[in-house]
């Protein structure tokens, strides 16, 4: 069996869901299990409803609910026709009235707890999965809606719950395997789960990718496919840099590093279950039915590029902690780490001296009590609106001059670097810059390390760049967000073929739709 996950934009409208049905139909023989996100922007709207209701503005939150209701009913009608839609409407209406009751209750108590938030956000995926399942059935696919909350079991860390794999495996097998043996196509919502006692949880924003990987691992899938709105994993975020190219193959380690450092195309935890069971993951474009996208596997062939990709994580703060005078220096670092541990906080980049420490954290993830606690032993300052830029590539290991090349390029872009890290894994170079410098820095780095023509540049600048003309973009190399594919040169195509022929033919079947 295979798992196919479709993100918010892939199910954003009736036309998008039509395309999804075609894609799934073409994989019918491979026993797909389909995981869908909420329709695009729906989770954000549910968040907004929660804020409005909990701040006492009940009517505004009910107003948002009305437009959400209309959007779903409209999509259902377009996909199912009046008669079949009438059969689904009562189920959808039950969810809308539960949601309305919840919002009214929230407006009365004026407090949205993490547990309440998980309940609220679960409606997005419940609604979309019900509509998609019926849309499949109308198009001749033998679909069966499955309640993800009865399959995915997590701990009770609401808003970012962690899967409990043994129970998830057991429940998923029990629910899904009988459907697959009857040649049915299970359709379930991503992102949502429940504790062993049945309390709804979510896996964190963007968590449908993670759901797909968890289900894939639980059912020993042959492949996990993440269908999204771009051609695959790209050399950088195409929204940041229109010259970004699709990466044909990338390793688990590289892709995980990119996801962790901001490549939104994959939820950061997605690859863990896949790595554990060595299941290949594909990132594919749902707007391009012929998409071959990116293949993510344990090992990849050598790439001529110095780096595989560049990513940026915004919304980061630098926290500087300097030991107060009179504090016992030898216990200082331990005290700081213990405070971080007590507040269950994780840091990204750390710079340490005997009496001071700077680290970066997601601004929204800094617990209020942490800074107060550290102020007992240190002078603490916090700088917001920072970003981490990360260049990832397994082949940088042991090659001299690469860091110099990165930092020269950044200097040429006149961007100031605040912190630097080259991780122990030696597959990334990361550094911190002001958030507002990210577009300039990333574009310049991309231009330098992924020039549009010829084999990728390594440590030398192109002649053109040295003469201050920058790098020209090849007219054919369009990598638009909506899936305009790259027209490969004959040389590139040949190289790609030999790579695929050599290593991946066995695990790349069925990708030509
Ligand atoms: P979905 O709704 O399908 O889950 P997301 O919006 O979560 O889609 O992720 C896809 C988006 O990720 C793309 O539109 C793109 O802007 C962004 N992105 C960031 N970095 C990358 C990257 N390196 N490669 C591809 N997409 C990226
Ligand atoms: N709908 C959820 C979100 O917007 C999960 C996802 O899209 O993966 O965060
Ligand atoms: Mg996503």
Short mmCIF file of C-alpha atoms and ligand atoms in Angstrom, two decimals:
data_model
loop_
_atom_site.label_atom_id
_atom_site.label_comp_id
_atom_site.label_asym_id
_atom_site.label_seq_id
_atom_site.Cartn_x
_atom_site.Cartn_y
_atom_site.Cartn_z
CA UNK A 1 0.00 0.00 0.00
CA UNK A 2 0.97 3.64 -0.37
CA UNK A 3 -0.01 6.81 1.49
CA UNK A 4 -1.01 9.90 -0.49
CA UNK A 5 -1.32 13.18 1.39
CA UNK A 6 -2.94 16.23 -0.18
CA UNK A 7 -2.34 19.65 1.42
CA UNK A 8 -4.71 22.59 1.86
CA UNK A 9 -4.24 24.10 -1.59
CA UNK A 10 -4.67 20.65 -3.18
CA UNK A 11 -8.21 20.45 -1.71
CA UNK A 12 -9.00 24.18 -1.69
CA UNK A 13 -11.95 24.03 -4.12
CA UNK A 14 -14.13 21.64 -6.11
CA UNK A 15 -11.72 21.87 -9.09
CA UNK A 16 -8.77 21.04 -6.88
CA UNK A 17 -10.61 18.03 -5.39
CA UNK A 18 -11.48 16.88 -8.94
CA UNK A 19 -7.74 16.79 -9.72
CA UNK A 20 -7.07 14.87 -6.51
CA UNK A 21 -9.66 12.25 -7.52
CA UNK A 22 -7.89 11.82 -10.89
CA UNK A 23 -4.48 11.44 -9.25
CA UNK A 24 -5.76 8.90 -6.72
CA UNK A 25 -7.62 7.02 -9.46
CA UNK A 26 -4.36 6.62 -11.33
CA UNK A 27 -2.80 4.93 -8.25
CA UNK A 28 -5.76 2.68 -7.55
CA UNK A 29 -3.78 -0.53 -8.11
CA UNK A 30 -1.26 0.43 -5.44
CA UNK A 31 -3.82 0.41 -2.60
CA UNK A 32 -3.68 4.07 -1.62
CA UNK A 33 -4.63 5.44 1.77
CA UNK A 34 -5.51 9.12 1.32
CA UNK A 35 -4.78 11.76 3.96
CA UNK A 36 -6.13 15.29 3.43
CA UNK A 37 -5.59 18.65 5.09
CA UNK A 38 -8.33 21.17 5.77
CA UNK A 39 -9.25 23.28 2.72
CA UNK A 40 -6.70 26.11 2.28
CA UNK A 41 -6.90 28.83 4.98
CA UNK A 42 -9.62 26.99 6.95
CA UNK A 43 -7.35 26.27 9.94
CA UNK A 44 -6.35 29.96 10.06
CA UNK A 45 -10.05 30.88 10.04
CA UNK A 46 -10.76 28.47 12.89
CA UNK A 47 -7.91 30.08 14.85
CA UNK A 48 -9.42 33.53 14.16
CA UNK A 49 -12.87 32.31 15.29
CA UNK A 50 -11.34 31.04 18.53
CA UNK A 51 -9.65 34.40 19.18
CA UNK A 52 -12.80 36.36 18.50
CA UNK A 53 -15.02 34.13 20.63
CA UNK A 54 -12.58 33.99 23.55
CA UNK A 55 -12.26 37.76 23.53
CA UNK A 56 -16.04 37.99 23.85
CA UNK A 57 -16.92 38.89 20.26
CA UNK A 58 -19.28 35.99 19.75
CA UNK A 59 -21.17 37.46 16.79
CA UNK A 60 -17.98 38.06 14.80
CA UNK A 61 -16.90 34.46 15.37
CA UNK A 62 -20.32 33.14 14.30
CA UNK A 63 -20.06 35.38 11.20
CA UNK A 64 -16.78 33.65 10.26
CA UNK A 65 -18.40 30.29 10.89
CA UNK A 66 -21.18 31.16 8.44
CA UNK A 67 -18.73 31.86 5.62
CA UNK A 68 -16.85 28.66 6.43
CA UNK A 69 -20.14 26.74 6.29
CA UNK A 70 -21.10 28.27 2.94
CA UNK A 71 -17.71 27.48 1.43
CA UNK A 72 -17.91 23.80 2.40
CA UNK A 73 -21.54 23.38 1.36
CA UNK A 74 -20.82 25.06 -1.96
CA UNK A 75 -17.84 22.76 -2.67
CA UNK A 76 -19.93 19.71 -1.69
CA UNK A 77 -22.74 20.75 -4.02
CA UNK A 78 -20.38 21.33 -6.95
CA UNK A 79 -18.67 17.99 -6.41
CA UNK A 80 -21.63 15.77 -5.56
CA UNK A 81 -24.63 17.27 -7.31
CA UNK A 82 -27.86 18.09 -5.46
CA UNK A 83 -29.02 14.53 -4.68
CA UNK A 84 -25.78 13.06 -3.29
CA UNK A 85 -25.02 16.35 -1.56
CA UNK A 86 -28.34 16.15 0.31
CA UNK A 87 -27.15 12.88 1.85
CA UNK A 88 -23.91 14.44 3.13
CA UNK A 89 -25.35 17.76 4.35
CA UNK A 90 -26.78 16.42 7.67
CA UNK A 91 -23.30 15.14 8.66
CA UNK A 92 -21.70 18.46 7.79
CA UNK A 93 -24.44 20.39 9.60
CA UNK A 94 -23.87 18.33 12.75
CA UNK A 95 -20.25 19.55 12.74
CA UNK A 96 -21.27 23.17 12.11
CA UNK A 97 -23.71 23.16 15.01
CA UNK A 98 -21.13 21.53 17.33
CA UNK A 99 -18.71 24.24 16.27
CA UNK A 100 -21.28 26.96 16.92
CA UNK A 101 -22.04 25.58 20.40
CA UNK A 102 -18.34 25.50 21.15
CA UNK A 103 -17.83 29.11 20.05
CA UNK A 104 -20.79 30.30 22.17
CA UNK A 105 -19.37 28.45 25.18
CA UNK A 106 -15.97 29.98 24.51
CA UNK A 107 -17.46 33.48 24.39
CA UNK A 108 -19.05 32.80 27.79
CA UNK A 109 -15.91 31.50 29.56
CA UNK A 110 -13.49 33.72 27.57
CA UNK A 111 -10.67 31.23 27.69
CA UNK A 112 -9.33 29.04 24.90
CA UNK A 113 -7.19 26.29 26.42
CA UNK A 114 -4.74 24.20 24.33
CA UNK A 115 -7.16 21.30 24.69
CA UNK A 116 -10.05 23.47 23.47
CA UNK A 117 -7.91 24.71 20.61
CA UNK A 118 -7.28 21.14 19.41
CA UNK A 119 -11.00 20.44 19.47
CA UNK A 120 -11.70 23.65 17.54
CA UNK A 121 -9.03 23.07 14.86
CA UNK A 122 -10.07 19.46 14.31
CA UNK A 123 -13.15 20.60 12.37
CA UNK A 124 -11.14 21.69 9.32
CA UNK A 125 -9.83 18.21 8.53
CA UNK A 126 -13.09 16.49 9.56
CA UNK A 127 -15.06 18.57 7.06
CA UNK A 128 -12.61 18.32 4.17
CA UNK A 129 -12.12 14.56 4.55
CA UNK A 130 -15.89 13.91 4.54
CA UNK A 131 -16.32 15.92 1.34
CA UNK A 132 -13.31 14.34 -0.38
CA UNK A 133 -14.46 10.80 0.49
CA UNK A 134 -17.89 11.41 -1.06
CA UNK A 135 -16.37 13.19 -4.07
CA UNK A 136 -14.25 10.07 -4.71
CA UNK A 137 -17.27 7.78 -4.42
CA UNK A 138 -19.21 9.84 -6.98
CA UNK A 139 -16.25 9.48 -9.36
CA UNK A 140 -16.22 5.70 -9.15
CA UNK A 141 -13.51 5.34 -6.49
CA UNK A 142 -14.48 2.90 -3.76
CA UNK A 143 -13.73 5.34 -0.94
CA UNK A 144 -14.34 4.85 2.77
CA UNK A 145 -14.15 7.73 5.25
CA UNK A 146 -12.01 6.88 8.27
CA UNK A 147 -11.98 8.87 11.51
CA UNK A 148 -8.28 9.65 12.09
CA UNK A 149 -8.98 10.19 15.77
CA UNK A 150 -9.67 6.46 16.01
CA UNK A 151 -6.37 5.55 14.33
CA UNK A 152 -3.69 8.02 15.45
CA UNK A 153 -2.99 7.84 19.17
CA UNK A 154 -0.89 10.58 20.76
CA UNK A 155 0.20 11.82 24.15
CA UNK A 156 -1.72 14.74 25.68
CA UNK A 157 0.65 17.56 24.70
CA UNK A 158 -2.16 19.56 23.16
CA UNK A 159 -1.39 21.64 20.05
CA UNK A 160 1.78 19.61 19.35
CA UNK A 161 1.02 16.08 20.41
CA UNK A 162 3.44 13.21 19.80
CA UNK A 163 2.36 9.87 18.34
CA UNK A 164 2.31 6.72 20.43
CA UNK A 165 3.40 4.30 17.75
CA UNK A 166 2.49 0.88 19.22
CA UNK A 167 -1.14 1.90 19.85
CA UNK A 168 -1.32 3.82 16.57
CA UNK A 169 -0.08 0.78 14.69
CA UNK A 170 -2.56 -1.51 16.37
CA UNK A 171 -5.57 0.78 15.86
CA UNK A 172 -4.66 1.76 12.31
CA UNK A 173 -4.22 -1.86 11.25
CA UNK A 174 -7.53 -2.77 12.80
CA UNK A 175 -9.40 0.09 11.11
CA UNK A 176 -7.64 0.40 7.77
CA UNK A 177 -6.31 -3.05 6.77
CA UNK A 178 -9.78 -4.64 6.38
CA UNK A 179 -10.77 -1.76 4.08
CA UNK A 180 -7.67 -2.24 1.93
CA UNK A 181 -8.29 -5.96 1.62
CA UNK A 182 -11.77 -5.14 0.30
CA UNK A 183 -10.09 -2.85 -2.28
CA UNK A 184 -11.55 0.25 -0.67
CA UNK A 185 -9.71 3.58 -0.58
CA UNK A 186 -9.56 4.91 2.99
CA UNK A 187 -9.81 8.72 3.20
CA UNK A 188 -8.87 10.42 6.45
CA UNK A 189 -8.10 13.88 7.80
CA UNK A 190 -4.47 14.70 8.57
CA UNK A 191 -3.25 16.74 11.55
CA UNK A 192 -5.87 15.37 13.98
CA UNK A 193 -5.56 12.51 16.41
CA UNK A 194 -6.64 11.68 19.93
CA UNK A 195 -5.20 10.52 23.21
CA UNK A 196 -5.65 6.88 24.21
CA UNK A 197 -8.76 8.05 26.11
CA UNK A 198 -10.27 9.66 23.02
CA UNK A 199 -9.56 13.36 23.76
CA UNK A 200 -8.90 15.15 20.42
CA UNK A 201 -5.33 16.33 19.82
CA UNK A 202 -3.41 17.87 16.92
CA UNK A 203 0.14 17.30 15.70
CA UNK A 204 1.04 21.02 15.36
CA UNK A 205 0.45 23.40 12.46
CA UNK A 206 1.25 21.85 9.10
CA UNK A 207 0.95 18.43 10.76
CA UNK A 208 -0.91 16.57 7.99
CA UNK A 209 2.45 15.64 6.44
CA UNK A 210 3.36 14.08 9.77
CA UNK A 211 0.03 12.20 9.90
CA UNK A 212 0.77 10.73 6.48
CA UNK A 213 4.19 9.54 7.60
CA UNK A 214 2.81 8.09 10.84
CA UNK A 215 0.12 6.16 8.95
CA UNK A 216 2.74 5.06 6.40
CA UNK A 217 4.97 3.72 9.16
CA UNK A 218 2.04 2.12 11.02
CA UNK A 219 0.91 0.24 7.91
CA UNK A 220 4.39 -0.45 6.43
CA UNK A 221 3.70 1.59 3.31
CA UNK A 222 5.85 1.08 0.22
CA UNK A 223 5.90 4.83 -0.32
CA UNK A 224 4.61 8.08 1.19
CA UNK A 225 3.56 10.78 -1.25
CA UNK A 226 3.16 14.41 -0.16
CA UNK A 227 1.16 16.23 -2.85
CA UNK A 228 1.40 20.01 -2.62
CA UNK A 229 1.35 23.23 -4.65
CA UNK A 230 4.94 23.24 -5.91
CA UNK A 231 7.00 20.90 -8.10
CA UNK A 232 8.69 19.18 -5.13
CA UNK A 233 11.35 20.20 -2.64
CA UNK A 234 13.17 23.09 -4.23
CA UNK A 235 16.59 24.64 -3.91
CA UNK A 236 14.89 27.39 -1.89
CA UNK A 237 11.37 28.64 -1.21
CA UNK A 238 10.08 29.68 -4.65
CA UNK A 239 8.11 32.48 -2.97
CA UNK A 240 11.41 33.95 -1.84
CA UNK A 241 13.37 33.31 -4.99
CA UNK A 242 11.58 32.67 -8.31
CA UNK A 243 14.71 30.98 -9.73
CA UNK A 244 14.38 28.08 -7.26
CA UNK A 245 14.68 24.67 -8.97
CA UNK A 246 13.20 21.32 -8.15
CA UNK A 247 15.57 18.91 -6.40
CA UNK A 248 15.20 15.48 -8.01
CA UNK A 249 16.71 13.50 -5.16
CA UNK A 250 17.57 14.38 -1.61
CA UNK A 251 18.53 12.35 1.44
CA UNK A 252 16.39 11.94 4.56
CA UNK A 253 19.00 13.83 6.58
CA UNK A 254 19.16 16.76 4.21
CA UNK A 255 15.39 17.02 3.81
CA UNK A 256 14.85 16.78 7.58
CA UNK A 257 17.38 19.56 8.15
CA UNK A 258 15.64 21.75 5.57
CA UNK A 259 12.21 21.09 7.06
CA UNK A 260 13.49 21.87 10.54
CA UNK A 261 15.05 25.14 9.41
CA UNK A 262 11.96 26.51 7.70
CA UNK A 263 11.18 24.69 4.42
CA UNK A 264 7.41 24.76 4.98
CA UNK A 265 6.83 22.18 2.26
CA UNK A 266 7.37 19.45 4.91
CA UNK A 267 6.39 19.46 8.58
CA UNK A 268 9.70 19.08 10.47
CA UNK A 269 8.80 15.73 12.04
CA UNK A 270 7.52 14.14 8.82
CA UNK A 271 10.65 12.21 8.01
CA UNK A 272 11.17 10.59 11.41
CA UNK A 273 8.72 7.69 10.91
CA UNK A 274 9.91 7.28 7.31
CA UNK A 275 13.57 7.15 8.33
CA UNK A 276 12.77 4.66 11.04
CA UNK A 277 11.32 2.24 8.51
CA UNK A 278 13.25 3.35 5.47
CA UNK A 279 10.13 4.28 3.50
CA UNK A 280 10.83 6.54 0.50
CA UNK A 281 8.97 9.85 0.55
CA UNK A 282 8.00 11.81 -2.56
CA UNK A 283 7.02 15.47 -2.74
CA UNK A 284 4.81 16.04 -5.79
CA UNK A 285 2.75 18.78 -7.42
CA UNK A 286 -1.02 18.16 -7.36
CA UNK A 287 -1.52 20.74 -10.12
CA UNK A 288 0.69 18.75 -12.46
CA UNK A 289 -0.60 15.23 -13.00
CA UNK A 290 2.73 14.21 -14.55
CA UNK A 291 4.73 15.45 -11.59
CA UNK A 292 7.84 13.41 -10.75
CA UNK A 293 8.78 15.83 -7.98
CA UNK A 294 11.41 15.05 -5.39
CA UNK A 295 12.39 11.66 -4.12
CA UNK A 296 13.61 11.51 -0.51
CA UNK A 297 15.50 8.36 0.44
CA UNK A 298 18.24 7.24 2.81
CA UNK A 299 21.05 7.74 0.31
CA UNK A 300 21.34 9.82 -2.82
CA UNK A 301 23.90 10.01 -5.61
CA UNK A 302 26.61 12.64 -5.47
CA UNK A 303 25.40 16.04 -6.67
CA UNK A 304 27.53 18.54 -8.58
CA UNK A 305 26.03 21.31 -6.46
CA UNK A 306 27.88 22.37 -3.32
CA UNK A 307 24.62 22.57 -1.40
CA UNK A 308 21.34 20.79 -1.91
CA UNK A 309 19.21 23.77 -0.81
CA UNK A 310 18.94 26.99 1.16
CA UNK A 311 16.22 27.70 3.66
CA UNK A 312 15.20 30.47 6.05
CA UNK A 313 13.33 30.27 9.32
CA UNK A 314 11.76 33.56 10.36
CA UNK A 315 10.06 34.52 13.63
CA UNK A 316 13.20 33.82 15.61
CA UNK A 317 14.60 35.63 18.69
CA UNK A 318 18.16 35.77 19.97
CA UNK A 319 18.31 35.44 23.75
CA UNK A 320 21.56 36.68 25.32
CA UNK A 321 22.25 35.46 28.84
CA UNK A 322 25.29 36.94 30.64
CA UNK A 323 26.16 35.70 34.13
CA UNK A 324 25.48 38.33 36.78
CA UNK A 325 28.47 39.45 38.84
CA UNK A 326 28.96 37.30 41.91
CA UNK A 327 27.37 34.21 40.34
CA UNK A 328 29.48 31.05 40.57
CA UNK A 329 30.73 30.82 37.01
CA UNK A 330 31.21 27.06 36.95
CA UNK A 331 27.52 26.38 37.58
CA UNK A 332 26.25 29.08 35.22
CA UNK A 333 25.81 27.05 32.06
CA UNK A 334 24.23 24.19 33.95
CA UNK A 335 21.69 26.59 35.49
CA UNK A 336 20.76 27.97 32.07
CA UNK A 337 20.31 24.51 30.55
CA UNK A 338 18.30 23.37 33.55
CA UNK A 339 15.98 26.37 33.16
CA UNK A 340 15.52 25.49 29.45
CA UNK A 341 14.76 21.92 30.40
CA UNK A 342 12.24 22.87 33.10
CA UNK A 343 10.30 24.89 30.53
CA UNK A 344 10.56 22.13 27.88
CA UNK A 345 12.05 24.60 25.42
CA UNK A 346 14.24 23.73 22.51
CA UNK A 347 16.87 26.04 21.08
CA UNK A 348 18.14 26.13 17.49
CA UNK A 349 21.58 27.76 17.48
CA UNK A 350 23.77 28.21 20.54
CA UNK A 351 26.97 30.22 21.14
CA UNK A 352 28.66 29.74 24.49
CA UNK A 353 31.49 31.23 26.52
CA UNK A 354 32.23 30.59 30.17
CA UNK A 355 30.10 33.48 31.43
CA UNK A 356 27.65 34.08 28.62
CA UNK A 357 25.42 32.22 26.30
CA UNK A 358 23.36 33.29 23.30
CA UNK A 359 20.75 31.06 21.77
CA UNK A 360 17.94 31.34 19.27
CA UNK A 361 14.36 30.24 19.77
CA UNK A 362 11.10 30.66 17.92
CA UNK A 363 9.73 33.95 19.29
CA UNK A 364 6.27 32.51 19.80
CA UNK A 365 7.72 29.54 21.69
CA UNK A 366 9.48 31.49 24.47
CA UNK A 367 7.67 30.67 27.72
CA UNK A 368 7.02 33.77 29.86
CA UNK A 369 8.47 32.18 32.98
CA UNK A 370 11.76 31.21 31.30
CA UNK A 371 13.18 34.71 30.99
CA UNK A 372 12.04 35.65 34.50
CA UNK A 373 13.75 32.56 35.87
CA UNK A 374 17.01 33.20 34.04
CA UNK A 375 17.01 36.82 35.24
CA UNK A 376 17.65 35.45 38.75
CA UNK A 377 21.17 34.42 37.73
CA UNK A 378 21.98 36.50 34.68
CA UNK A 379 21.45 39.67 32.69
CA UNK A 380 19.04 38.67 29.96
CA UNK A 381 18.30 40.52 26.73
CA UNK A 382 16.11 39.41 23.90
CA UNK A 383 16.25 40.50 20.24
CA UNK A 384 13.18 39.71 18.12
CA UNK A 385 12.61 39.73 14.34
CA UNK A 386 15.63 37.60 13.57
CA UNK A 387 15.90 34.69 11.12
CA UNK A 388 18.08 31.63 10.64
CA UNK A 389 19.42 31.01 7.15
CA UNK A 390 20.55 27.46 6.63
CA UNK A 391 22.48 25.92 3.71
CA UNK A 392 22.25 22.15 3.59
CA UNK A 393 24.27 19.56 1.70
CA UNK A 394 25.78 16.22 2.62
CA UNK A 395 28.70 16.78 0.28
CA UNK A 396 30.08 19.81 2.17
CA UNK A 397 31.62 17.44 4.69
CA UNK A 398 35.36 17.94 4.84
CA UNK A 399 35.63 20.42 1.96
CA UNK A 400 37.67 23.53 2.80
CA UNK A 401 36.59 27.02 1.76
CA UNK A 402 32.84 26.52 1.71
CA UNK A 403 32.09 28.64 4.77
CA UNK A 404 34.30 31.42 3.39
CA UNK A 405 32.37 31.33 0.14
CA UNK A 406 29.03 31.57 1.99
CA UNK A 407 30.12 34.46 4.17
CA UNK A 408 31.76 36.38 1.31
CA UNK A 409 28.50 36.17 -0.59
CA UNK A 410 26.59 37.45 2.44
CA UNK A 411 29.09 40.28 2.87
CA UNK A 412 28.59 41.26 -0.77
CA UNK A 413 24.85 41.43 -0.09
CA UNK A 414 25.72 43.83 2.75
CA UNK A 415 23.95 41.69 5.28
CA UNK A 416 25.16 41.56 8.87
CA UNK A 417 25.52 38.14 10.52
CA UNK A 418 24.64 37.87 14.22
CA UNK A 419 25.46 34.23 15.05
CA UNK A 420 27.03 31.33 13.17
CA UNK A 421 26.84 27.56 13.52
CA UNK A 422 28.22 24.63 11.60
CA UNK A 423 26.49 21.64 13.13
CA UNK A 424 28.21 18.52 14.39
CA UNK A 425 26.52 16.59 11.56
CA UNK A 426 28.45 18.80 9.11
CA UNK A 427 25.61 18.81 6.66
CA UNK A 428 24.59 22.39 7.24
CA UNK A 429 25.95 25.86 7.71
CA UNK A 430 23.50 28.13 9.53
CA UNK A 431 23.62 31.71 10.66
CA UNK A 432 21.34 34.36 12.06
CA UNK A 433 20.44 37.61 10.29
CA UNK A 434 17.75 40.25 10.70
CA UNK A 435 14.42 39.01 9.38
CA UNK A 436 14.21 41.92 6.94
CA UNK A 437 17.53 40.86 5.35
CA UNK A 438 16.29 37.36 4.48
CA UNK A 439 15.04 37.94 0.90
CA UNK A 440 18.23 39.76 -0.13
CA UNK A 441 20.53 37.23 1.53
CA UNK A 442 18.74 34.15 0.20
CA UNK A 443 18.50 35.48 -3.36
CA UNK A 444 22.19 36.32 -3.38
CA UNK A 445 23.19 32.94 -1.98
CA UNK A 446 20.92 31.16 -4.44
CA UNK A 447 22.35 33.11 -7.35
CA UNK A 448 25.84 32.17 -6.20
CA UNK A 449 25.37 28.47 -5.39
CA UNK A 450 22.68 27.62 -7.95
CA UNK A 451 23.51 29.63 -11.06
CA UNK A 452 20.90 29.15 -13.73
CA UNK A 453 23.22 27.83 -16.45
CA UNK A 454 25.59 24.91 -16.51
CA UNK A 455 26.66 22.70 -13.65
CA UNK A 456 26.24 24.26 -10.25
CA UNK A 457 28.97 26.51 -9.07
CA UNK A 458 31.05 25.33 -6.21
CA UNK A 459 33.50 27.66 -4.56
CA UNK A 460 34.32 29.94 -7.47
CA UNK A 461 32.20 32.80 -8.63
CA UNK A 462 31.20 32.87 -12.24
CA UNK A 463 32.97 35.27 -14.53
CA UNK A 464 29.74 37.20 -14.91
CA UNK A 465 29.37 37.69 -11.19
CA UNK A 466 32.96 38.82 -10.82
CA UNK A 467 32.28 41.47 -13.42
CA UNK A 468 29.33 42.62 -11.33
CA UNK A 469 26.65 41.58 -13.81
CA UNK A 470 25.03 38.91 -11.64
CA UNK A 471 23.81 35.61 -13.03
CA UNK A 472 21.34 35.50 -15.89
CA UNK A 473 18.36 33.24 -15.62
CA UNK A 474 17.97 30.71 -18.37
CA UNK A 475 14.76 31.54 -20.22
CA UNK A 476 13.65 27.91 -20.16
CA UNK A 477 14.29 27.33 -16.52
CA UNK A 478 10.94 28.39 -15.16
CA UNK A 479 10.08 27.04 -11.75
CA UNK A 480 6.91 28.90 -10.95
CA UNK A 481 4.97 28.04 -7.84
CA UNK A 482 2.16 26.63 -9.91
CA UNK A 483 4.19 23.87 -11.34
CA UNK A 484 5.73 25.28 -14.50
CA UNK A 485 8.26 22.51 -14.95
CA UNK A 486 11.93 22.97 -15.63
CA UNK A 487 12.85 22.30 -19.22
CA UNK A 488 16.01 20.29 -18.82
CA UNK A 489 19.01 20.50 -21.08
CA UNK A 490 19.87 17.25 -22.88
CA UNK A 491 22.91 16.91 -20.62
CA UNK A 492 20.86 17.32 -17.43
CA UNK A 493 18.23 14.83 -18.61
CA UNK A 494 20.91 12.28 -19.40
CA UNK A 495 22.50 12.72 -16.01
CA UNK A 496 19.12 12.39 -14.29
CA UNK A 497 18.33 9.22 -16.26
CA UNK A 498 21.59 7.57 -15.37
CA UNK A 499 21.09 8.40 -11.71
CA UNK A 500 17.58 6.98 -11.68
CA UNK A 501 18.57 3.94 -13.67
CA UNK A 502 21.46 3.27 -11.39
CA UNK A 503 19.87 3.48 -7.96
CA UNK A 504 16.22 4.15 -7.76
CA UNK A 505 14.40 2.21 -10.46
CA UNK A 506 13.33 -0.36 -7.90
CA UNK A 507 11.65 2.15 -5.61
CA UNK A 508 10.27 4.54 -8.18
CA UNK A 509 7.55 2.57 -9.88
CA UNK A 510 4.25 4.04 -10.86
CA UNK A 511 5.28 7.64 -10.85
CA UNK A 512 4.35 8.25 -14.47
CA UNK A 513 0.69 9.02 -14.34
P1 LIG B 1 0.45 22.18 1.75
O1 LIG B 1 -0.78 23.01 1.98
O2 LIG B 1 0.38 21.35 0.51
O3 LIG B 1 0.85 21.41 2.96
P2 LIG B 1 2.44 24.19 2.36
O4 LIG B 1 2.00 25.59 2.11
O5 LIG B 1 2.43 23.71 3.77
O6 LIG B 1 1.60 23.22 1.42
O7 LIG B 1 3.90 23.96 1.76
C1 LIG B 1 4.16 24.29 0.43
C2 LIG B 1 4.88 25.63 0.37
O8 LIG B 1 6.15 25.49 0.99
C3 LIG B 1 5.21 26.08 -1.02
O9 LIG B 1 4.15 26.80 -1.60
C4 LIG B 1 6.46 26.93 -0.84
O10 LIG B 1 6.18 28.30 -0.86
C5 LIG B 1 6.93 26.58 0.57
N1 LIG B 1 8.36 26.19 0.60
C6 LIG B 1 9.27 26.68 1.48
N2 LIG B 1 10.49 26.18 1.23
C7 LIG B 1 10.36 25.33 0.19
C8 LIG B 1 11.27 24.50 -0.51
N3 LIG B 1 12.58 24.42 -0.21
N4 LIG B 1 10.79 23.76 -1.54
C9 LIG B 1 9.49 23.80 -1.87
N5 LIG B 1 8.57 24.59 -1.24
C10 LIG B 1 8.99 25.34 -0.22
N1 LIG B 2 -4.68 22.22 8.43
C1 LIG B 2 -3.52 22.18 9.31
C2 LIG B 2 -2.79 23.51 9.26
O1 LIG B 2 -3.17 24.40 8.49
C3 LIG B 2 -2.60 21.03 9.02
C4 LIG B 2 -1.97 21.02 7.63
O2 LIG B 2 -2.39 21.76 6.74
O3 LIG B 2 -1.03 20.23 7.43
O4 LIG B 2 -1.87 23.70 10.00
MG1 LIG B 3 1.91 21.89 4.74
#
